[in-house]
N, CA, C and O of each residue as an XYZ file, in Angstrom:
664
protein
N      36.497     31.860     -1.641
C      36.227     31.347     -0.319
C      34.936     30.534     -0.331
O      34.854     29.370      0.061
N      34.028     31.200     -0.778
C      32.359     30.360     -1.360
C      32.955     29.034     -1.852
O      32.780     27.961     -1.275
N      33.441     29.150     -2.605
C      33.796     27.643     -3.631
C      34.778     26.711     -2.466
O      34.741     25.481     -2.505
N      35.411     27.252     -1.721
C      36.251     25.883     -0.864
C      35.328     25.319      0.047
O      35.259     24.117      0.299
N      34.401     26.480      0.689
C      33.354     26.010      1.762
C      32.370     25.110      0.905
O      32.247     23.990      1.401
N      31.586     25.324     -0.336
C      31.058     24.567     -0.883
C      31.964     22.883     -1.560
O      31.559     21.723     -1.495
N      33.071     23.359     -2.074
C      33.991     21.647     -2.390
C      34.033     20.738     -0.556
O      33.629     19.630     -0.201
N      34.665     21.782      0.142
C      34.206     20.792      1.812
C      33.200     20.218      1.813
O      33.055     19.009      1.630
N      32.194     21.194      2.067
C      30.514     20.714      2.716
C      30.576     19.563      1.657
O      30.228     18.433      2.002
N      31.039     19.823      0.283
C      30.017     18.723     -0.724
C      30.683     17.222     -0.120
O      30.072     16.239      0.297
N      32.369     17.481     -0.260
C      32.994     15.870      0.461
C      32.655     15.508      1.877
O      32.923     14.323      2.072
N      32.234     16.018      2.779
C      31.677     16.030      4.093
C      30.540     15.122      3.933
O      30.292     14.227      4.741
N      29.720     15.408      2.675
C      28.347     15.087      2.750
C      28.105     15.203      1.766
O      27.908     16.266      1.178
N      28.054     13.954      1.275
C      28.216     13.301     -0.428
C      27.018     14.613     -1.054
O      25.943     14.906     -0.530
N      27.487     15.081     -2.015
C      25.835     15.687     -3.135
C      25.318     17.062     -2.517
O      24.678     17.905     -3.145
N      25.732     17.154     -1.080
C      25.347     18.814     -0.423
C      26.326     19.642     -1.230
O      27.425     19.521     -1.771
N      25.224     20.687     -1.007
C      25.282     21.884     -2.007
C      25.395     23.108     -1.009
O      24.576     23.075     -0.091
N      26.342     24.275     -1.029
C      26.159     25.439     -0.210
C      25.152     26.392     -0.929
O      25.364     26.780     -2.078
N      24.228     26.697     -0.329
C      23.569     27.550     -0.981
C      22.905     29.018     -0.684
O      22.050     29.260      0.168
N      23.583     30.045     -1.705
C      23.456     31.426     -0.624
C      22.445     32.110     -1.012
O      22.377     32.461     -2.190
N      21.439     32.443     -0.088
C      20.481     33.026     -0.371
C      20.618     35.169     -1.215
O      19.974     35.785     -2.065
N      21.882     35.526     -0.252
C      21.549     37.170     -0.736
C      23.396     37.300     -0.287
O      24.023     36.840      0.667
N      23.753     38.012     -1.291
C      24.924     38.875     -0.911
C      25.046     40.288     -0.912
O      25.774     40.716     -0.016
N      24.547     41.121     -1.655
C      25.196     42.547     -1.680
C      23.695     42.776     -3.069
O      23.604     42.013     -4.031
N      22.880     43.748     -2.865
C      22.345     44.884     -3.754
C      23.464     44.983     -5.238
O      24.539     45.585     -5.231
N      22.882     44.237     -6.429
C      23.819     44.645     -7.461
C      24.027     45.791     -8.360
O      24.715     45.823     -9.381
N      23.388     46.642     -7.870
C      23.204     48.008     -8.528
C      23.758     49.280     -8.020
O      24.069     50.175     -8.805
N      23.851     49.361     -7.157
C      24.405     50.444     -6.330
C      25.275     50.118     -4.405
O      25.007     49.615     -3.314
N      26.571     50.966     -5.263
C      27.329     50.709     -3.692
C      26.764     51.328     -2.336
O      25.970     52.261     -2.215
N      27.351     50.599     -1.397
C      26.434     51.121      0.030
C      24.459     51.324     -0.241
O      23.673     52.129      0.259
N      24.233     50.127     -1.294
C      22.788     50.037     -0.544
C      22.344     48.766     -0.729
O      22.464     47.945     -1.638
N      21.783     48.784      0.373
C      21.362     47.090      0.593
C      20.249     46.555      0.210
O      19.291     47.327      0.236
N      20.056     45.544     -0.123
C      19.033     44.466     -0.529
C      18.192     44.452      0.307
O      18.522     43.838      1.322
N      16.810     45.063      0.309
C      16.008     44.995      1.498
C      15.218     43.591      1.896
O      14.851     42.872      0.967
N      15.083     43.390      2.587
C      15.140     43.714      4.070
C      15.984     43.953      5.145
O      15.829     44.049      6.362
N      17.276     44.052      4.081
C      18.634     43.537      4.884
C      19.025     44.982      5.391
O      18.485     45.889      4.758
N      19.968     45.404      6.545
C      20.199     46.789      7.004
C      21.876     46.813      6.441
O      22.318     47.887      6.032
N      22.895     45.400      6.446
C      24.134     45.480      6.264
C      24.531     44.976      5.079
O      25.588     45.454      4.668
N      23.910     43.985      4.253
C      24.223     43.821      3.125
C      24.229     44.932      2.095
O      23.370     45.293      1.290
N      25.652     45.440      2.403
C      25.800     47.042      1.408
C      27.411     47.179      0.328
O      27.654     47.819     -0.695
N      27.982     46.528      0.915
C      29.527     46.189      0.928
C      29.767     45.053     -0.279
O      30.540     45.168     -1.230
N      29.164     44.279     -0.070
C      29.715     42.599     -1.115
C      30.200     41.703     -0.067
O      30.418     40.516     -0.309
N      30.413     42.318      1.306
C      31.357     41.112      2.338
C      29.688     40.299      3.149
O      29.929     39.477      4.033
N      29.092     40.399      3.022
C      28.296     40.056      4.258
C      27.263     38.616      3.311
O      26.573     39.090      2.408
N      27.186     37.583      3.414
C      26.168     36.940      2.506
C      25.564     36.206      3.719
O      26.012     36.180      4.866
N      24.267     35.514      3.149
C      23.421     34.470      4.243
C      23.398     33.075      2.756
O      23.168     32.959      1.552
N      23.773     32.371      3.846
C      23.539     31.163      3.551
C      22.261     30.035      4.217
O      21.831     30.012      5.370
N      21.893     29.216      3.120
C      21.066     28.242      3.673
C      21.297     27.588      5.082
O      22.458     27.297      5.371
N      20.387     27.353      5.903
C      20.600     26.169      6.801
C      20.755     24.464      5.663
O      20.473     24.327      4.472
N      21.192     23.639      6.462
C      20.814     22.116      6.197
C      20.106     21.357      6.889
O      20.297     21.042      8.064
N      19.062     20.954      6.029
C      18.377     19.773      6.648
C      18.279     18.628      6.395
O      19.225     18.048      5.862
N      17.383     18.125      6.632
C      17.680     16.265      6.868
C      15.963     15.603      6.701
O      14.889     16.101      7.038
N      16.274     14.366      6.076
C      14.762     13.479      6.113
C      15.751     12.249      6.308
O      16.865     12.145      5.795
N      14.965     11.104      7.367
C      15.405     10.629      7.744
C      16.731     10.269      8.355
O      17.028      9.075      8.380
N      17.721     11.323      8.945
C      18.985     11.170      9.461
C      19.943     11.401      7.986
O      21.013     10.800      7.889
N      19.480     12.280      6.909
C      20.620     12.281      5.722
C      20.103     13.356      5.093
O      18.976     13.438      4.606
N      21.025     14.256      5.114
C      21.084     15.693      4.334
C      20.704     15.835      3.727
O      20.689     14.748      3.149
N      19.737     17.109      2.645
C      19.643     16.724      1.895
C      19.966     19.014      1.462
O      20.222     20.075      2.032
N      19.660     18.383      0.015
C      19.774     19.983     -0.719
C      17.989     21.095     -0.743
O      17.753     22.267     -1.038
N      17.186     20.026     -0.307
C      15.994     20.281     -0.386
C      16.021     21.838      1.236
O      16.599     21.878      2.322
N      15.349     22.528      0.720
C      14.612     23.825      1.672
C      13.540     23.919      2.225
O      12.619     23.459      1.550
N      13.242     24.352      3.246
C      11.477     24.887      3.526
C      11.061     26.020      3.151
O       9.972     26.319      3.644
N      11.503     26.760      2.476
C      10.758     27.821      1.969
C      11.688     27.895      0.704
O      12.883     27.671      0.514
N      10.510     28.351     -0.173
C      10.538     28.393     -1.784
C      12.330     29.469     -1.772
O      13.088     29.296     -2.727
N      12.673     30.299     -0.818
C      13.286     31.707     -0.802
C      14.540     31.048      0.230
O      15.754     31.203      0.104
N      14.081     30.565      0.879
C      15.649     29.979      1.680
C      15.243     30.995      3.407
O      15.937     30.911      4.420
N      14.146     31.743      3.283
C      14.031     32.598      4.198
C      12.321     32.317      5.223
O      11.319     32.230      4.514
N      12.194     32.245      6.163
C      11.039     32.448      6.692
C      10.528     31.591      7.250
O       9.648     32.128      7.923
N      10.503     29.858      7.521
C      10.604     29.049      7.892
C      11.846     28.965      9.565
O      13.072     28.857      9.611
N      11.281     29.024     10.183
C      12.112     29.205     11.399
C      12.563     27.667     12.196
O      11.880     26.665     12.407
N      13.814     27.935     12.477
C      13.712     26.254     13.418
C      14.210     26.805     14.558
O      15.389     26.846     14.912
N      13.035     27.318     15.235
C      12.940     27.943     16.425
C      13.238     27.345     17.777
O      13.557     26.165     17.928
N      13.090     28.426     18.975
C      13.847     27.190     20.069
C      12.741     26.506     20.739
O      11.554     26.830     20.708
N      13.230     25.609     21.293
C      13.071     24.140     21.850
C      12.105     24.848     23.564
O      12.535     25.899     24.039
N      11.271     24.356     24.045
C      10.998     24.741     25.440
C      12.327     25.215     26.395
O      12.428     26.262     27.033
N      13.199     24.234     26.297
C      14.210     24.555     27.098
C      15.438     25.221     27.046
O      16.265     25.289     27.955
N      15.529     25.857     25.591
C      16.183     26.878     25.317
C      16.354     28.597     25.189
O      15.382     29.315     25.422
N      17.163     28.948     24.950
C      16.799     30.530     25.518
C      16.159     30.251     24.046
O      16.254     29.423     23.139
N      15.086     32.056     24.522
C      14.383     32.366     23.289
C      14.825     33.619     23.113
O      14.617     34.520     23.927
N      15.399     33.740     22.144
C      15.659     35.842     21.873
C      14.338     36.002     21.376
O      13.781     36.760     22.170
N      13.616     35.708     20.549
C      12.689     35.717     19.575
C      11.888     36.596     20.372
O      11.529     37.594     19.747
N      11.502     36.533     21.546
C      10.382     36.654     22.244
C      10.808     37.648     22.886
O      10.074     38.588     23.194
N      12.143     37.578     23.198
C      12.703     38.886     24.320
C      12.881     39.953     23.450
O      12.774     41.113     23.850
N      13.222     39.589     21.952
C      13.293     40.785     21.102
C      11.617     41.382     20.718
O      11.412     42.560     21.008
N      10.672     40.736     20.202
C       9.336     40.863     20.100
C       8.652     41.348     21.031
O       7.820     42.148     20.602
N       8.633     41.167     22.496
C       8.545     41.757     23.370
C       8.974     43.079     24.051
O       8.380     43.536     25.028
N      10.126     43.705     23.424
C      10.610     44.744     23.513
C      10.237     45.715     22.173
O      10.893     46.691     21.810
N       9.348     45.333     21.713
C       8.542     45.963     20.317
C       9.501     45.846     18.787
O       9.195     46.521     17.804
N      10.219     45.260     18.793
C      11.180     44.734     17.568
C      10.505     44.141     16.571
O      11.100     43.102     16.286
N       9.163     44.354     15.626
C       8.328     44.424     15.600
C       9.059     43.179     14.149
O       8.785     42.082     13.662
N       9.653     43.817     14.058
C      10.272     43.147     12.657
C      11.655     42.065     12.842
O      12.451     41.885     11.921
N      11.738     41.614     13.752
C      12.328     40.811     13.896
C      12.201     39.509     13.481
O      13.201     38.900     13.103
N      10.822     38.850     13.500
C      10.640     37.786     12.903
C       9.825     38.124     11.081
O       9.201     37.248     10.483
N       9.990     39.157     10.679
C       9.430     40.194      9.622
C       9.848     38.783      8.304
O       8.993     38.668      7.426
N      10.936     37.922      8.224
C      11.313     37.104      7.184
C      10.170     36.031      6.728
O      10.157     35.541      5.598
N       8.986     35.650      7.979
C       8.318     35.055      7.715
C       7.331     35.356      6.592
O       6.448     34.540      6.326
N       7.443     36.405      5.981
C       6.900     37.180      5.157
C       6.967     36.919      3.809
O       6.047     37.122      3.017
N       8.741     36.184      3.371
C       9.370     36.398      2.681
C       9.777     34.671      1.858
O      10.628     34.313      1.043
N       8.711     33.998      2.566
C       8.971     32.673      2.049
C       8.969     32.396      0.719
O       9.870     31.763      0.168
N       7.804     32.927      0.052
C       6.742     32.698     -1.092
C       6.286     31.355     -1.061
O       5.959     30.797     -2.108
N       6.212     30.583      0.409
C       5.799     29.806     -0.011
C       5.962     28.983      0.846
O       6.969     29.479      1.349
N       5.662     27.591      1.764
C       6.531     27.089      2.834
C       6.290     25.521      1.840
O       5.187     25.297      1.342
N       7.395     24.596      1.671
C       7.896     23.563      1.058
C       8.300     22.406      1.828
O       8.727     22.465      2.981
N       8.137     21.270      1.095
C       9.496     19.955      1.702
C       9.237     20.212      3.465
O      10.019     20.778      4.229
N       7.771     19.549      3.837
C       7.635     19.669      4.957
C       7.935     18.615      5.519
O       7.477     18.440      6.648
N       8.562     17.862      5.081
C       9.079     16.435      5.863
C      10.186     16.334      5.993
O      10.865     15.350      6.287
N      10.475     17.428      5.766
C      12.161     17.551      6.326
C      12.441     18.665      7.711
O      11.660     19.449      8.250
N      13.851     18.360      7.994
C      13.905     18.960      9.607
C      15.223     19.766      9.650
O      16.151     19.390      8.933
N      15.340     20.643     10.292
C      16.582     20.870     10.523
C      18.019     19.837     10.639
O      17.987     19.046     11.582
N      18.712     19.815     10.142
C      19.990     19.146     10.729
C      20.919     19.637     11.351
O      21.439     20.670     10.930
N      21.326     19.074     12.412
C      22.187     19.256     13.277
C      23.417     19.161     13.030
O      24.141     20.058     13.462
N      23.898     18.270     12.418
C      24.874     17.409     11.902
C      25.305     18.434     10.134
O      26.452     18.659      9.748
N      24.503     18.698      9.678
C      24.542     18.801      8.574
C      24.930     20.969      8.847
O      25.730     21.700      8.262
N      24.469     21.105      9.355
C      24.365     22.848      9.767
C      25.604     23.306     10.810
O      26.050     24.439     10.990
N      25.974     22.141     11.382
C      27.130     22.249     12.086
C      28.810     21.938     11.573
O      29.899     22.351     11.973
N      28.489     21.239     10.768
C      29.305     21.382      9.476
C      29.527     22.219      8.687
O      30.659     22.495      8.290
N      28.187     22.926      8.218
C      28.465     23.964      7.219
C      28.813     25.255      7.924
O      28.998     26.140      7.088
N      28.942     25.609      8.972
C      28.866     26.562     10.125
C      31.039     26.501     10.299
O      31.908     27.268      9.884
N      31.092     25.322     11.023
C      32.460     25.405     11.124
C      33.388     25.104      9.767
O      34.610     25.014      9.885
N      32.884     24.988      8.772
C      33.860     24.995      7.794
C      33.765     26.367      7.699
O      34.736     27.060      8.000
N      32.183     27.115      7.122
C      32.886     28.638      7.116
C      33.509     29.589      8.110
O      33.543     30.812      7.966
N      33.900     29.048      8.928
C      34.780     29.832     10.580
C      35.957     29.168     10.072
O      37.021     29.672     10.430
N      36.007     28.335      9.455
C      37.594     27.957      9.317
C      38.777     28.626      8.696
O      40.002     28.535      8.786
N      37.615     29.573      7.805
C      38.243     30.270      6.728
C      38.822     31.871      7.373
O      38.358     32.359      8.404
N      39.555     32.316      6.808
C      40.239     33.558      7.649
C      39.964     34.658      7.667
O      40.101     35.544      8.511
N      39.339     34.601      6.190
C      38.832     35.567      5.828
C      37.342     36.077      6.666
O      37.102     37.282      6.741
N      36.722     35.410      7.063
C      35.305     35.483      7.666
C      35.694     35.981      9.222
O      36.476     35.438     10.002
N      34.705     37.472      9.460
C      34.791     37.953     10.397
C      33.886     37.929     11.684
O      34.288     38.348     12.769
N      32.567     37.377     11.464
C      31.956     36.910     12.447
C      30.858     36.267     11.549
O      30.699     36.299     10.328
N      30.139     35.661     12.569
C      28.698     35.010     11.534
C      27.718     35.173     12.877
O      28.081     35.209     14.053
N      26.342     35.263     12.331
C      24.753     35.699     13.067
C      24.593     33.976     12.652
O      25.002     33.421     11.632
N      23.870     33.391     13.796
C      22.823     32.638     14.029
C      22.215     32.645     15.235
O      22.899     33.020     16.188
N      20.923     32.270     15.454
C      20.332     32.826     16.671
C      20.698     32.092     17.976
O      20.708     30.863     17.917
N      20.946     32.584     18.940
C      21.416     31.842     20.513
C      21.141     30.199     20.973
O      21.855     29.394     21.571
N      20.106     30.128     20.544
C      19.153     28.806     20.597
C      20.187     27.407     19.602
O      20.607     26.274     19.836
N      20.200     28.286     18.577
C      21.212     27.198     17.633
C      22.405     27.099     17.721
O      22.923     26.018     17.441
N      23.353     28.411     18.218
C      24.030     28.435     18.866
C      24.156     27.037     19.673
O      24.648     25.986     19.262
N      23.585     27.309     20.915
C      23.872     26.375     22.054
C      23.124     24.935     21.472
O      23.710     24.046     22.089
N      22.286     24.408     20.732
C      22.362     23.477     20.135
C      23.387     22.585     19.613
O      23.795     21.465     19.920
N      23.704     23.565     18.607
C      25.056     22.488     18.190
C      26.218     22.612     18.205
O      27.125     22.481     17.383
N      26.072     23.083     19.983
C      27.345     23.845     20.833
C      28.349     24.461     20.344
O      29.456     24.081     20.726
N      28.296     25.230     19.674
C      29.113     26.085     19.066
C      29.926     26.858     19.975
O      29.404     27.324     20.987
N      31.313     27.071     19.689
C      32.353     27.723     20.348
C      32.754     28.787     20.317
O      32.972     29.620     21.196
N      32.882     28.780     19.113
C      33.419     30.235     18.107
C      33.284     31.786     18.645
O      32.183     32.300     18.840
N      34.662     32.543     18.884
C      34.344     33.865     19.247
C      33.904     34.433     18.095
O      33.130     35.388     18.157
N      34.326     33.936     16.899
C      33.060     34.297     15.768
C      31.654     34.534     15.549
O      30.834     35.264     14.992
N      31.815     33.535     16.281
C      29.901     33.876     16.383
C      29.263     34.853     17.358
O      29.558     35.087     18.531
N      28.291     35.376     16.558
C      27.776     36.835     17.714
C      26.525     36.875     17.392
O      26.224     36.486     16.263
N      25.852     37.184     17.976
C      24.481     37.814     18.278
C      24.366     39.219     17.616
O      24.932     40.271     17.914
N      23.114     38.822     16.244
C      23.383     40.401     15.863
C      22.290     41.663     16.508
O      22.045     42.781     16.055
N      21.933     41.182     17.357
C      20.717     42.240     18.147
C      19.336     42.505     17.365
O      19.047     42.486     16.169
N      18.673     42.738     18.430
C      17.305     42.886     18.014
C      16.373     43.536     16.956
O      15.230     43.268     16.589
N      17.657     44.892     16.446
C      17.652     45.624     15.882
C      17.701     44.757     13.936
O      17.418     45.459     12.965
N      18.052     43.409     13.782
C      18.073     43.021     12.711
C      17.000     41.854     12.927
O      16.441     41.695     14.012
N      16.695     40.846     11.523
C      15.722     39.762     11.599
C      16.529     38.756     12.463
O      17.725     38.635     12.727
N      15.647     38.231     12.724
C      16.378     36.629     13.163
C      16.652     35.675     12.754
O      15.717     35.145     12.153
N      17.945     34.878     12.778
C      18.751     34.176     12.427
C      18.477     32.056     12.284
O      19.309     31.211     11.954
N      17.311     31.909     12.607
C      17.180     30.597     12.397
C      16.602     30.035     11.465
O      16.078     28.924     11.546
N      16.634     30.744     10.476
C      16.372     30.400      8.896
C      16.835     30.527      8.293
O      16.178     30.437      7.256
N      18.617     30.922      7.984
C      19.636     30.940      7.384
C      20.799     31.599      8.101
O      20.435     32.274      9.064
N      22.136     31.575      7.871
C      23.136     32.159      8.261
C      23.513     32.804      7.982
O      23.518     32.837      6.752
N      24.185     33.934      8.641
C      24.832     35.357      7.676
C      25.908     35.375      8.474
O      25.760     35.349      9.696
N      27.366     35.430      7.790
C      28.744     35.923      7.832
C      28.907     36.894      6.798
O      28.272     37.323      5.835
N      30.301     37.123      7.523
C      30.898     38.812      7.131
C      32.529     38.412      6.671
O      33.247     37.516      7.115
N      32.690     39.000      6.061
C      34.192     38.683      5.813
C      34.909     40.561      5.859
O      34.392     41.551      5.342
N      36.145     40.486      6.623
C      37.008     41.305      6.778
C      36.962     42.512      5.136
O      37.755     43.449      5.036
């Protein structure tokens, strides 16, 4: 399933690369890769966002780790970030931790490029829901009863994507 979503994204967008940051703890069943609470199984992975320099995709990241670099919301968008942090979720934005490093600062989120890689993996059947945070969500208006909100209780979602497969 990895490999069709990655052959798409790449013809979508000449030279893009899918790239997954964490799938499953390789040492022992039912335990997860920390920081993660659900990656325990082998079904659950996070993938990179895509971004962009000058209006064109590229394979380049903001953080050395694929993690911690946030493309947070906009004034006029909802913020969970804050409603979760505010309710003492102390570790919710805890990934910023986890960069080693922040990179390739002249690049931006893509819209175009993340919304692509988003609905190709919903296309697939196998995939049972996917986390990205509300804000990006309604950005790049996403439809999908797939998509869910994974609560406060996990990190937040605007520095990579995490789906689940059945």
């Amino acid at each position: 399933m990895l490999d069709r979503v990655s052959k798409e994204l790449s013809k979508k967008h000449k030279g893009i690369k899918l790239v997954y940051l964490d799938a499953n703890f390789p040492f022992f069943d039912g335990f997860p890769l920390l920081p993660h609470l659900s990656h325990n199984d082998g079904k659950k992975i996070d993938v990179s966002l895509i971004y962009e320099k000058d209006n064109v995709v590229t394979n380049k990241k903001k953080s050395v780790t694929g993690y911690g670099v946030f493309s947070g919301p906009k004034k006029s968008e909802y913020n969970q970030i804050t409603i979760c942090k505010s309710k003492g979720y102390w570790q919710y934005d805890f990934p910023k931790y986890l960069t080693f490093g922040s990179i390739n600062k002249d690049i931006e989120f893509s819209k175009k490029g993340t919304k692509s890689l988003i609905n190709t993996i919903l296309k697939q059947k196998q995939v049972s829901k996917l986390f990205i945070e509300p804000h990006l969500k309604s950005r790049l208006d996403l439809k999908n009863k797939k998509i869910r909100f994974h609560g406060c209780q996990a990190v937040r979602h605007d520095d990579h994507i995490h789906f689940q497969l059945y």
